[in-house]
mmCIF file of C-alpha atoms in Angstrom:
data_model
loop_
_atom_site.group_PDB
_atom_site.id
_atom_site.type_symbol
_atom_site.label_atom_id
_atom_site.label_comp_id
_atom_site.label_asym_id
_atom_site.label_seq_id
_atom_site.Cartn_x
_atom_site.Cartn_y
_atom_site.Cartn_z
ATOM 1 C CA MET A 1 50.400 116.040 -79.703
ATOM 2 C CA ASP A 2 46.713 115.147 -79.737
ATOM 3 C CA ILE A 3 45.768 118.817 -79.772
ATOM 4 C CA ILE A 4 47.933 119.446 -82.838
ATOM 5 C CA PHE A 5 46.464 116.442 -84.670
ATOM 6 C CA GLN A 6 42.933 117.532 -83.799
ATOM 7 C CA GLN A 7 43.555 121.050 -85.093
ATOM 8 C CA LEU A 8 45.090 119.724 -88.328
ATOM 9 C CA PHE A 9 42.202 117.289 -88.774
ATOM 10 C CA ASP A 10 39.619 120.040 -88.247
ATOM 11 C CA ALA A 11 41.449 122.348 -90.679
ATOM 12 C CA PHE A 12 41.942 119.888 -93.541
ATOM 13 C CA CYS A 13 39.290 117.170 -93.153
ATOM 14 C CA PHE A 14 36.014 118.790 -93.971
ATOM 15 C CA PRO A 15 32.654 117.496 -92.729
ATOM 16 C CA TYR A 16 31.025 114.727 -94.722
ATOM 17 C CA ASP A 17 28.901 116.042 -97.586
ATOM 18 C CA PRO A 18 26.640 113.430 -99.231
ATOM 19 C CA GLU A 19 26.465 115.557 -102.386
ATOM 20 C CA ARG A 20 30.166 114.889 -103.056
ATOM 21 C CA VAL A 21 29.818 111.088 -102.927
ATOM 22 C CA PRO A 22 29.326 109.402 -106.307
ATOM 23 C CA GLU A 23 26.116 107.408 -106.458
ATOM 24 C CA GLY A 24 26.377 103.787 -105.516
ATOM 25 C CA ARG A 25 29.582 104.331 -103.547
ATOM 26 C CA ASP A 26 30.225 103.574 -99.906
ATOM 27 C CA PRO A 27 30.038 106.959 -98.149
ATOM 28 C CA VAL A 28 32.591 106.029 -95.476
ATOM 29 C CA ARG A 29 35.132 104.924 -98.077
ATOM 30 C CA ALA A 30 34.431 107.995 -100.216
ATOM 31 C CA TYR A 31 34.988 110.345 -97.285
ATOM 32 C CA GLY A 32 38.141 108.453 -96.322
ATOM 33 C CA ARG A 33 39.505 108.907 -99.825
ATOM 34 C CA PHE A 34 38.627 112.592 -99.798
ATOM 35 C CA ALA A 35 40.379 113.089 -96.445
ATOM 36 C CA PHE A 36 43.404 111.120 -97.702
ATOM 37 C CA GLU A 37 43.639 113.285 -100.847
ATOM 38 C CA VAL A 38 43.582 116.487 -98.810
ATOM 39 C CA GLY A 39 46.234 115.145 -96.435
ATOM 40 C CA PHE A 40 48.404 113.884 -99.272
ATOM 41 C CA ARG A 41 48.256 117.232 -101.053
ATOM 42 C CA LEU A 42 49.310 118.930 -97.834
ATOM 43 C CA ALA A 43 52.221 116.488 -97.416
ATOM 44 C CA VAL A 44 53.420 117.109 -100.974
ATOM 45 C CA ARG A 45 53.242 120.865 -100.531
ATOM 46 C CA LEU A 46 55.133 120.697 -97.230
ATOM 47 C CA THR A 47 57.770 118.428 -98.772
ATOM 48 C CA ALA A 48 58.234 120.777 -101.728
ATOM 49 C CA ALA A 49 58.531 123.748 -99.372
ATOM 50 C CA CYS A 50 61.144 121.971 -97.251
ATOM 51 C CA LEU A 51 63.189 120.909 -100.273
ATOM 52 C CA ALA A 52 63.015 124.271 -102.029
ATOM 53 C CA ASP A 53 66.252 126.216 -102.387
ATOM 54 C CA PRO A 54 66.014 129.115 -99.875
ATOM 55 C CA ASP A 55 68.281 131.265 -102.059
ATOM 56 C CA LYS A 56 65.779 131.382 -104.911
#
């Protein structure tokens, strides 16, 4: 399982970019939020795909 998690992390959690952090913000917290947003979007898309009617 660790290999799968590592591949997913590398695919969806991009390297830290200081240009994307708002000024005066904690860079670790900002990157954590960014990674969470990407993961959450993926989860929502996967959920929608699983719940979609296959006949349509």
